[in-house]
CSV table of C-alpha atoms and ligand atoms in Angstrom, one decimal:
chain,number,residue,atom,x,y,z
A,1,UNK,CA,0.0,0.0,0.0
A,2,UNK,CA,1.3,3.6,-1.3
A,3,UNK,CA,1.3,5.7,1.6
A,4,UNK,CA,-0.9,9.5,0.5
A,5,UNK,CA,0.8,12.8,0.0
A,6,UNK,CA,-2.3,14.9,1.6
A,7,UNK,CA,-3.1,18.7,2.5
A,8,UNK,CA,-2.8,20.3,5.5
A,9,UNK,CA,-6.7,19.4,6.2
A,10,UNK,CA,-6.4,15.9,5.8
A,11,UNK,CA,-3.3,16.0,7.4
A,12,UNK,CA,-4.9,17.6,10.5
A,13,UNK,CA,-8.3,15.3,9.9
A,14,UNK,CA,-6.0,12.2,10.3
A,15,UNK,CA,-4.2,13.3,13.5
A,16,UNK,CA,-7.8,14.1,15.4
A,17,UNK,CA,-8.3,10.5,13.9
A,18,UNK,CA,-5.5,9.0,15.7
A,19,UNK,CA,-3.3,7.7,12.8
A,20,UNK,CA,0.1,9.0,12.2
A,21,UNK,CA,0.8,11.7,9.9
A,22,UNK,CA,4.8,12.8,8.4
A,23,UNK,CA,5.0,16.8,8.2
A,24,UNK,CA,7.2,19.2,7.6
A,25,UNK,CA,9.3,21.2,9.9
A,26,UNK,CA,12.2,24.1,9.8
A,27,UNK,CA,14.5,21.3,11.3
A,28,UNK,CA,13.7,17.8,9.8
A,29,UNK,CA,10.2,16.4,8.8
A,30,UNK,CA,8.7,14.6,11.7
A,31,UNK,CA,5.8,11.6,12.3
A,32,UNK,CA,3.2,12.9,13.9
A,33,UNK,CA,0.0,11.7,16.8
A,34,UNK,CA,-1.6,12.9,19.0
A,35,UNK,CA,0.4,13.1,22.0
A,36,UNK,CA,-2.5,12.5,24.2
A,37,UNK,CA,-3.7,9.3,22.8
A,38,UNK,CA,-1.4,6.3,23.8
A,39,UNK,CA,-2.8,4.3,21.2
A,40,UNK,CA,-1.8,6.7,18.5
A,41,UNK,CA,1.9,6.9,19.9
A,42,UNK,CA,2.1,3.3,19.8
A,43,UNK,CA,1.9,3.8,16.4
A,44,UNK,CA,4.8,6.0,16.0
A,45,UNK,CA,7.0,3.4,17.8
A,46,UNK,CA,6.0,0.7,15.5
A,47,UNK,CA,6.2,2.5,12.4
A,48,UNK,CA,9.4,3.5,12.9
A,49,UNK,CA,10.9,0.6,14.5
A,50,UNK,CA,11.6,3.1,17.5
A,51,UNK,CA,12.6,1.4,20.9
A,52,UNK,CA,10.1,1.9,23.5
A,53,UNK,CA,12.4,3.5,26.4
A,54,UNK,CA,13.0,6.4,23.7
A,55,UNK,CA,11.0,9.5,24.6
A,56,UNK,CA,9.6,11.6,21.9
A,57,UNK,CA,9.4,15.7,21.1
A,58,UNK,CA,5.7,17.0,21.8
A,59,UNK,CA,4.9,20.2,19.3
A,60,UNK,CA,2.5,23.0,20.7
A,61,UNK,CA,1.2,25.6,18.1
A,62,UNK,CA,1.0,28.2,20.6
A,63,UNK,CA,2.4,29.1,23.7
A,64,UNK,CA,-1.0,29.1,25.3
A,65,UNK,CA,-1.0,25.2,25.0
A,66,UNK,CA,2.2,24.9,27.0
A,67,UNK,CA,0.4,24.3,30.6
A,68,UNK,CA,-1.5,21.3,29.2
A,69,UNK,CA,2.0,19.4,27.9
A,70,UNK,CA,4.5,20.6,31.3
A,71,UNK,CA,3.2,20.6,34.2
A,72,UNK,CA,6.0,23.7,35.6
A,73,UNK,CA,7.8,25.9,33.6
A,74,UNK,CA,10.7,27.7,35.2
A,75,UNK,CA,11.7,31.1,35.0
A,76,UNK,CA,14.9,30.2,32.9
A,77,UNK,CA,12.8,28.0,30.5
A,78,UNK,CA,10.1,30.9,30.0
A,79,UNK,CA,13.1,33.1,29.0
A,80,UNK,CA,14.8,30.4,26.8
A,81,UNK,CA,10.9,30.3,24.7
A,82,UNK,CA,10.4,34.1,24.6
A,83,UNK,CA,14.1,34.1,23.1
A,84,UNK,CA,14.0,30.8,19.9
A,85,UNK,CA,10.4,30.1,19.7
A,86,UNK,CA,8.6,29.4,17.6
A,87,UNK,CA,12.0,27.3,16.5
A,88,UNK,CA,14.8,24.6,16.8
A,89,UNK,CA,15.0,24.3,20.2
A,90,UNK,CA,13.9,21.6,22.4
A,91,UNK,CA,13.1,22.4,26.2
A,92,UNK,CA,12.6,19.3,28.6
A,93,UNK,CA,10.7,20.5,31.6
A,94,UNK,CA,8.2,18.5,34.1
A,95,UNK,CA,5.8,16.8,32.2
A,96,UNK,CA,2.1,17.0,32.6
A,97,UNK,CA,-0.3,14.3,33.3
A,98,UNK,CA,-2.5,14.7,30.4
A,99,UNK,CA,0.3,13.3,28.2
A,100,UNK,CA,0.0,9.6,27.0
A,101,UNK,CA,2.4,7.6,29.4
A,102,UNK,CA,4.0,6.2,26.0
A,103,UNK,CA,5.4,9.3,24.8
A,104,UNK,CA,7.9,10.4,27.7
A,105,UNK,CA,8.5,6.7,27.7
A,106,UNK,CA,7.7,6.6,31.4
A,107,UNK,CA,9.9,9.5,32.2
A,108,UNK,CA,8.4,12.5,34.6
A,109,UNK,CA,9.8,14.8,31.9
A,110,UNK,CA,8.7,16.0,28.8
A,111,UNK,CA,10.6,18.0,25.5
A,112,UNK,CA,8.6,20.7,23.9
A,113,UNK,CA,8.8,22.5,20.8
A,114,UNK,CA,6.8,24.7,19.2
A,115,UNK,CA,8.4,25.2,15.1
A,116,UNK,CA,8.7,27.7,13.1
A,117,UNK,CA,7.6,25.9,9.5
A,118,UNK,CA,4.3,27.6,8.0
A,119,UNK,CA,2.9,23.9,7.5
A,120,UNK,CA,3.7,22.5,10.6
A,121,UNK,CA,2.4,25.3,13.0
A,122,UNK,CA,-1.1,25.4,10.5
A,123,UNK,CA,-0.9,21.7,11.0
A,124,UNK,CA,-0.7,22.3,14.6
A,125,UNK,CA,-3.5,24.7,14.4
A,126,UNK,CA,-5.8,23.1,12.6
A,127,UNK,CA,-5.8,19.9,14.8
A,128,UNK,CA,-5.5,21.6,17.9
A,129,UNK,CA,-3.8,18.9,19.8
A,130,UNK,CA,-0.6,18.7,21.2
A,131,UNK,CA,1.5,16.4,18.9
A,132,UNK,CA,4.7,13.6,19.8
A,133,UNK,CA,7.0,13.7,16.6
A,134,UNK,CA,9.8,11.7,16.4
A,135,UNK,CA,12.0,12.3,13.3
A,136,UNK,CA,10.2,10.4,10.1
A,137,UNK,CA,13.1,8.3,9.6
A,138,UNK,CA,12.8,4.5,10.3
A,139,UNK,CA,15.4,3.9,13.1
A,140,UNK,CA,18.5,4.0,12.9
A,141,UNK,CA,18.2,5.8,9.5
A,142,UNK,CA,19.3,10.1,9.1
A,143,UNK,CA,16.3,11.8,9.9
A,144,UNK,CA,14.5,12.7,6.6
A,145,UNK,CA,14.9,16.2,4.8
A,146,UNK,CA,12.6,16.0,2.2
A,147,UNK,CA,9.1,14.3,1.9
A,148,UNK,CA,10.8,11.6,-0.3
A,149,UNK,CA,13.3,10.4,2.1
A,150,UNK,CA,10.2,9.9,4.3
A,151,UNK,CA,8.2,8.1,1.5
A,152,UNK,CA,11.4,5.9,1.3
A,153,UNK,CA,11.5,4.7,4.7
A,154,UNK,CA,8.5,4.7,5.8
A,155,UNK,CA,5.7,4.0,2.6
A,156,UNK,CA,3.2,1.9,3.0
A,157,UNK,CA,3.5,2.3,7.2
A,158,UNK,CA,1.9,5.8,7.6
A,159,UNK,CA,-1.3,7.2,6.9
A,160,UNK,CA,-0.2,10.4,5.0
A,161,UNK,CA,2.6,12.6,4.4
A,162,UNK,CA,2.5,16.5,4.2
A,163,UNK,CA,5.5,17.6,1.7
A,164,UNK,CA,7.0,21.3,2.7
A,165,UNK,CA,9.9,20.7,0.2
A,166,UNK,CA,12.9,20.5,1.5
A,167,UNK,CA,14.1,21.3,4.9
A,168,UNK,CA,15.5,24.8,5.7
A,169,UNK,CA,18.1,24.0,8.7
A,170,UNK,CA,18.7,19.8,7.9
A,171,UNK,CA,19.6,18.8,11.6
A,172,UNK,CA,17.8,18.0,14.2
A,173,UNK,CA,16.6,20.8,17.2
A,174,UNK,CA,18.8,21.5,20.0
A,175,UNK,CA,17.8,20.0,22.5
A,176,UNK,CA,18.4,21.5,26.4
A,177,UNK,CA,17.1,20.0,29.8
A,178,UNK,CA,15.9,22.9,31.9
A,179,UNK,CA,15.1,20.9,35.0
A,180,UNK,CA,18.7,20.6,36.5
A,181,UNK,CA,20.7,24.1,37.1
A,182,UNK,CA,22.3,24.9,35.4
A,183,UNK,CA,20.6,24.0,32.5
A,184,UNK,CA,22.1,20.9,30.2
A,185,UNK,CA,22.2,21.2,26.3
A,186,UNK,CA,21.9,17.3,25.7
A,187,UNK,CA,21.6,17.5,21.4
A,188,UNK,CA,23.5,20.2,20.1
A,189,UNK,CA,21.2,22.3,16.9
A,190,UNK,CA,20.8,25.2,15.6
A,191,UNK,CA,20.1,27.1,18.4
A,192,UNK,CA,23.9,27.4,19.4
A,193,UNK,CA,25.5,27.2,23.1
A,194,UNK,CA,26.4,30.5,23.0
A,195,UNK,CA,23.1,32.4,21.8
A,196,UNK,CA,21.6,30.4,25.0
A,197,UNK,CA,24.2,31.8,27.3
A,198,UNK,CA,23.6,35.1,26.0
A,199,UNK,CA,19.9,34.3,27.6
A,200,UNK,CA,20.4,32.5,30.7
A,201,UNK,CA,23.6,32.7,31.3
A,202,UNK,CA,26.4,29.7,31.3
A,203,UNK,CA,24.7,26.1,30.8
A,204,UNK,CA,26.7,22.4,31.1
A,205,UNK,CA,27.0,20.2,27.7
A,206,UNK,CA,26.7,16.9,27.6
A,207,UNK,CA,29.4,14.6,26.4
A,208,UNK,CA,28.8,13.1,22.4
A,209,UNK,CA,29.3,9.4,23.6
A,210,UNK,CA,29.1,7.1,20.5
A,211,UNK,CA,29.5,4.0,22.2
A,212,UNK,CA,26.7,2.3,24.7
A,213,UNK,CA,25.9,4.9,27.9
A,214,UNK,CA,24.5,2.4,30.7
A,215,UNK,CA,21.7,6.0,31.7
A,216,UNK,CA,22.2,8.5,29.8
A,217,UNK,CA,20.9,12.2,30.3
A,218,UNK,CA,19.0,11.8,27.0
A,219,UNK,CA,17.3,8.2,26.5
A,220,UNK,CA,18.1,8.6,22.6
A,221,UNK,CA,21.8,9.2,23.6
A,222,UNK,CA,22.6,5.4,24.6
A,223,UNK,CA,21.1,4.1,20.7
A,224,UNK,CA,23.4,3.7,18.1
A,225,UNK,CA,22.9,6.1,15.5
A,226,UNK,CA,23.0,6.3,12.0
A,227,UNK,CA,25.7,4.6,10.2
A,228,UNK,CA,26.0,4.2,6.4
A,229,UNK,CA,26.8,1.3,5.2
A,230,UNK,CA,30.6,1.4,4.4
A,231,UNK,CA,32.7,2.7,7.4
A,232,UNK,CA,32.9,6.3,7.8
A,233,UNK,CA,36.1,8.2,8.9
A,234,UNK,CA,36.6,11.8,9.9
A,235,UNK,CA,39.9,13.4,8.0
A,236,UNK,CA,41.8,16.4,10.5
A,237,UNK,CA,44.3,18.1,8.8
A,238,UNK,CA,45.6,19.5,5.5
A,239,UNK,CA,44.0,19.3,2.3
A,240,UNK,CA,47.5,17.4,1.4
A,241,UNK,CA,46.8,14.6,4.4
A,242,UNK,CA,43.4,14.2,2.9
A,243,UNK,CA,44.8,13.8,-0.5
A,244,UNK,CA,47.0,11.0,0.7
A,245,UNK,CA,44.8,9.2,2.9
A,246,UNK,CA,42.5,8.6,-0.2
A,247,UNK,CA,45.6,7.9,-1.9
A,248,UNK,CA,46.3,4.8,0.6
A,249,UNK,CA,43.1,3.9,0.2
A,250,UNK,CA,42.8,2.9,-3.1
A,251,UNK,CA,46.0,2.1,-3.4
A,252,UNK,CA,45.0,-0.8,-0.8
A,253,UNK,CA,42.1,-1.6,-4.0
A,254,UNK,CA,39.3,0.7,-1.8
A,255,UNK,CA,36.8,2.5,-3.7
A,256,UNK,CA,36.8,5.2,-1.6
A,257,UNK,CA,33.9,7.8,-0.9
A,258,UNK,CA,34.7,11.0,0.1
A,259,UNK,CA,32.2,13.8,1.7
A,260,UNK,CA,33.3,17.8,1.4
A,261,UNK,CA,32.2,21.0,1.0
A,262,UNK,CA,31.7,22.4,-2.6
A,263,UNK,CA,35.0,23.8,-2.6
A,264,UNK,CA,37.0,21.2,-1.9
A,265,UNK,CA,35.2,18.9,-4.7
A,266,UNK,CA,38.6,18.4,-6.6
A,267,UNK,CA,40.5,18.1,-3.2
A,268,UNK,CA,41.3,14.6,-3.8
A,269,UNK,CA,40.9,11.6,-6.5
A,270,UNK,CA,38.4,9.7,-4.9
A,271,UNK,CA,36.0,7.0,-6.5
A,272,UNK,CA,33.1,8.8,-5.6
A,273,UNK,CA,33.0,12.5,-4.7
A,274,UNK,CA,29.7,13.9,-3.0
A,275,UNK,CA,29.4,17.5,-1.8
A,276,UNK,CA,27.7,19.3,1.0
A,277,UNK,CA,27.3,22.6,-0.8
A,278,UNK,CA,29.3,25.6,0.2
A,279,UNK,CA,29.1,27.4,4.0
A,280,UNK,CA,28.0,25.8,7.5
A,281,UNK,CA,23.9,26.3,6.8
A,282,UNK,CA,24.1,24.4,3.5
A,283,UNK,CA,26.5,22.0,4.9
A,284,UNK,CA,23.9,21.5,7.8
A,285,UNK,CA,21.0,21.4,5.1
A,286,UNK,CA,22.7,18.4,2.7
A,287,UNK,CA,24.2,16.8,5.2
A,288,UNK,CA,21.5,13.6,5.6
A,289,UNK,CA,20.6,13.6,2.0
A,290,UNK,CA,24.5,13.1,1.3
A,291,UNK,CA,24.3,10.4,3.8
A,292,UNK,CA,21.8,8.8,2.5
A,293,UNK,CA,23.4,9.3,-1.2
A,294,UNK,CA,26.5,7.2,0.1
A,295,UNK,CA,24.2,4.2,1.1
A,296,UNK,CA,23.4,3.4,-3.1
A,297,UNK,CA,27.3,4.7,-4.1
A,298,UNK,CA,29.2,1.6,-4.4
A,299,UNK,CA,32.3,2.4,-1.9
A,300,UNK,CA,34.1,0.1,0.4
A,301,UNK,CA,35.0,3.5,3.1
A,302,UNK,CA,34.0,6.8,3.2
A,303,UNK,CA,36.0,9.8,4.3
A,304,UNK,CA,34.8,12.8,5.0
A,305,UNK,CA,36.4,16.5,6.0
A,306,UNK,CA,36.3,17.3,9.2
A,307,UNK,CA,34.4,21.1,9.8
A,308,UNK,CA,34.6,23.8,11.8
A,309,UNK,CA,32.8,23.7,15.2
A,310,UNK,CA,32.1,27.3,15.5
A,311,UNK,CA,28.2,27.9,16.0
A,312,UNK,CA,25.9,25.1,14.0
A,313,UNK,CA,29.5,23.3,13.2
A,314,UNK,CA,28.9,21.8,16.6
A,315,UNK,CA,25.9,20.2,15.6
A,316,UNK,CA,26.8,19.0,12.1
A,317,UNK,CA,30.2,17.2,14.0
A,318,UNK,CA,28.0,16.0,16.6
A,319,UNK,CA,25.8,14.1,13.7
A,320,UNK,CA,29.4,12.9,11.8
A,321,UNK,CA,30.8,11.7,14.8
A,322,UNK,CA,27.6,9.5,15.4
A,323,UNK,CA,27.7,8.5,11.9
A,324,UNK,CA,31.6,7.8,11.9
A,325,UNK,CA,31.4,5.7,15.0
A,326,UNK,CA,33.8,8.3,16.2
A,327,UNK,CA,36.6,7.4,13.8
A,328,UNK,CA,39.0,10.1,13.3
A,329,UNK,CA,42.2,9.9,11.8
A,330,UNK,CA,44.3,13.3,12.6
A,331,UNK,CA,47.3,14.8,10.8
B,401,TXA,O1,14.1,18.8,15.3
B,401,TXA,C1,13.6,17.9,16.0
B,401,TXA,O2,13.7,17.9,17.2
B,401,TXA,C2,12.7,16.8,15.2
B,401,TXA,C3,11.5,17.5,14.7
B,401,TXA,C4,10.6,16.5,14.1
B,401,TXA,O3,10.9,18.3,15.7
B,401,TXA,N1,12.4,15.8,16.1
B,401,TXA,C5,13.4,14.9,16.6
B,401,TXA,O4,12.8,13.9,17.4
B,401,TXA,O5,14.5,14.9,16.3
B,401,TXA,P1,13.6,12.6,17.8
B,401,TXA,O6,12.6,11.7,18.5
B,401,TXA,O7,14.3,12.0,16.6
B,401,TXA,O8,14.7,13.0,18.8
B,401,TXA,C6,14.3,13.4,20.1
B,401,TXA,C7,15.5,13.4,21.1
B,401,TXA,C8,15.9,12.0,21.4
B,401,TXA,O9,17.3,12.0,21.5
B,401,TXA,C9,15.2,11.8,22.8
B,401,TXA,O10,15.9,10.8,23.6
B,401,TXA,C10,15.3,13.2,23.4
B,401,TXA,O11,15.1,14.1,22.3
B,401,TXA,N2,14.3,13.4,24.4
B,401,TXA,C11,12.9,13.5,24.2
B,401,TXA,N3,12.3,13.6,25.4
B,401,TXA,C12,13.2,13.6,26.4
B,401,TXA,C13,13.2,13.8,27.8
B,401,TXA,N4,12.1,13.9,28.4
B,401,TXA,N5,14.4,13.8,28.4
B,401,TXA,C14,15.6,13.7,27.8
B,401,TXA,N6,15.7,13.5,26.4
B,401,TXA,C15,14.5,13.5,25.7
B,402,MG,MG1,15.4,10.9,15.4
C-alpha cells in the first residue's frame, strides 16, 4: 500500500483520527499523533521501528497550549521560549499528566517545541492537539529532509505525508534539559550554546558518547545512530593529508567515498565525490541527503572532512561523529 501525499486538512483530519501523519518542519520532517492518545503513539513506535524507552518531542502551536504538555515551567525556560520560539529548540521541563504515558517513555519529563515551519504550526493549528513527533526516519536511518526520504522509509506504514519541500536547517533541534541548574544542552542544533548563554547565562553540555551509555541524560543518547553502510572516517588536517589518505586507500584496492564542501570537490581523487554545498547552513542542510546518497554509491570506506565547530559546526560534527562511530584519523 502507497502511503498519501495529503493537504494540511487531511493531514490535520488524520491526527484528530488517531493515525500518524509525516510533516514538515524548519529542522527535519517529523511523524506525527496525538500526544495525548497512547494508542496513537504506539503507532509512531511501531512505524518507525523506534525502541520503547526512547521518549519523543511533543509540538505545541502556541504558547498558550504549553500548561497542558508541562506541568511547571521555570523562570529560565520561559526566558529560553520568549528568546527561539517558535524554533529549533527543544526544552525538557516537568511533564504533565494529560500526556499519553508512551510518549515520555515513562519518564516525569517531557521535551517541547513549538516550530517555526508555516505547514507545521497550521498543522498544529488546525488539529489543535498537542502532537509527539519523532523524526520520520525509520530507526537507525538520518532523519529525513525531504518528503521523499520519508516516502522511502516509511511507505506503506503511515497514513499520509505533508511535503513542505525540503528542509530549511537539515539537523535535528537543540535539545536543552531545563530541569537541573544549570541547565544541560543534551543535542546540540541550531540554536547554538552560546546564543543560549547570551539568555540565561552559562549552561553544562553533555558529552557526544558514541559507544553504549548504561543512563544517559537523553534516552536517545545510549542508541546507536545512523551509520551508512561502508565505514565512515573523519579526516583532521591538510587538504594534502586528505589527498594522501585517499591515496592509501585505493591504493590498498578501496573505492573510496569522500564527503566535502563544494570547494573542496577536486581536493582529492576519490572514487566517488559527494558535496555538501558551500558554507556551514548548506552544509547542515545536505548533510543527511548526502548520507543517505552514500548508502546506493558503491564504496568500500567513506572519508569525509572534518568542519569547523564554531556555532551550528557543533551540531553537524556531533551528527558525523555518530555516523563515523567516532573514527577520526588526525594529521
Ligand atoms: O528537530 C527535531 O527535534 C525533530 C523535529 C521533528 O521536531 N524531532 C526529533 O525527534 O529529532 P527525535 O525523536 O528524533 O529526537 C528526540 C530526542 C531523542 O534523543 C530523545 O531521547 C530526546 O530528544 N528526548 C525526548 N524527550 C526527552 C526527555 N524527556 N528527556 C531527555 N531527552 C529527551
Ligand atoms: Mg530521530
Amino acid at each position: 500500500m502507497e502511503t498519501k501525499f495529503v493537504s494540511i486538512e487531511e493531514a490535520a483530519a488524520l491526527l484528530r483520527a488517531g493515525a500518524v501523519v509525516a510533516f514538515p518542519t524548519e529542522t527535519v520532517y517529523g511523524l506525527g499523533a496525538d500526544a495525548t492518545s497512547d494508542a496513537a503513539i504506539a503507532q509512531i513506535f511501531a512505524s518507525k521501528g523506534r525502541p520503547g524507552d526512547n521518549p519523543l518531542i511533543v509540538h505545541i502551536g502556541d504558547l498558550a497550549w504549553l500548561s497542558s504538555v508541562v506541568s511547571a515551567c521555570s523562570d529560565t525556560a520561559q526566558r529560553l521560549m520568549d528568546a527561539f520560539w517558535p524554533g529549533p529548540l527543544t526544552v525538557i521541563l516537568p511533564k504533565h499528566e494529560n500526556l499519553a504515558e508512551r510518549v515520555t517513555a515513562g519518564l516525569s519529563t517531557v521535551g517541547v517545541r513549538m516550530p517555526s515551519h508555516s505547514v507545521a504550526l497550521e498543522l498544529l493549528r488546525a488539529v489543535e492537539l498537542p502532537i509527539a513527533a519523532p523524526s520520520a526516519n525509520v530507526s537507525g536511518r538520518p532523519s529525513p529532509t525531504r518528503a521523499v526520504h520519508v516516502a522511502d522509509d516509511l511507505d506503506g506504514r503511515i497514513a499520509g505525508i505533508v511535503d513542505g519541500g525540503a528542509a530549511e536547517i537539515g539537523l535535528e533541534s537543540t535539545v536543552i534539559d531545563c530541569t537541573v541548574e544549570p541547565p544541560v544542552i543534551l543535542r546540540p542544533g541550531a540554536v547554538t550554546r552560546a546564543e543560549i548563554e547570551a539568555v540565561i547565562g552559562p549552561v553544562d553540555v553533555a558529552e557526544v558518547r558514541t559507544d553504549d551509555v548504561a543512563a544517559p541524560k537523553s534516552p536517545g543518547m545510549k542508541y546507536r545512530h545512523y551509520a551508512p553502510k561502508a565505514p565512515m572516517t573523519i579526516v583532521q588536517g591538510s587538504e594534502a593529508f586528505f589527498r594522501q589518505v585517499v591515496a592509501e586507500a585505493r591504493c590498498a584496492g578501496k573505492r573510496v567515498g569522500v564527503l566535502v564542501a563544494e570547494e573542496h570537490a577536486h581536493c582529492c581523487d576519490a572514487d566517488v565525490v559527494l558535496t555538501c554545498g558551500s558554507g556551514q547552513a548548506a552544509v547542515a542542510r545536505r548533510l543527511y541527503d548526502v548520507l543517505r546518497e552514500f548508502d546506493s554509491a558503491d564504496v568500500d570506506v567513506i572519508y569525509s572532512e572534518s568542519f569547523s565547530e564554531v556555532g551550528i559546526g557543533e551540531a553537524i560534527m556531533n551528527r558525523l561523529r555518530k555516523a563515523s562511530g567516532g573514527r577520526v584519523i588526525a594529521e
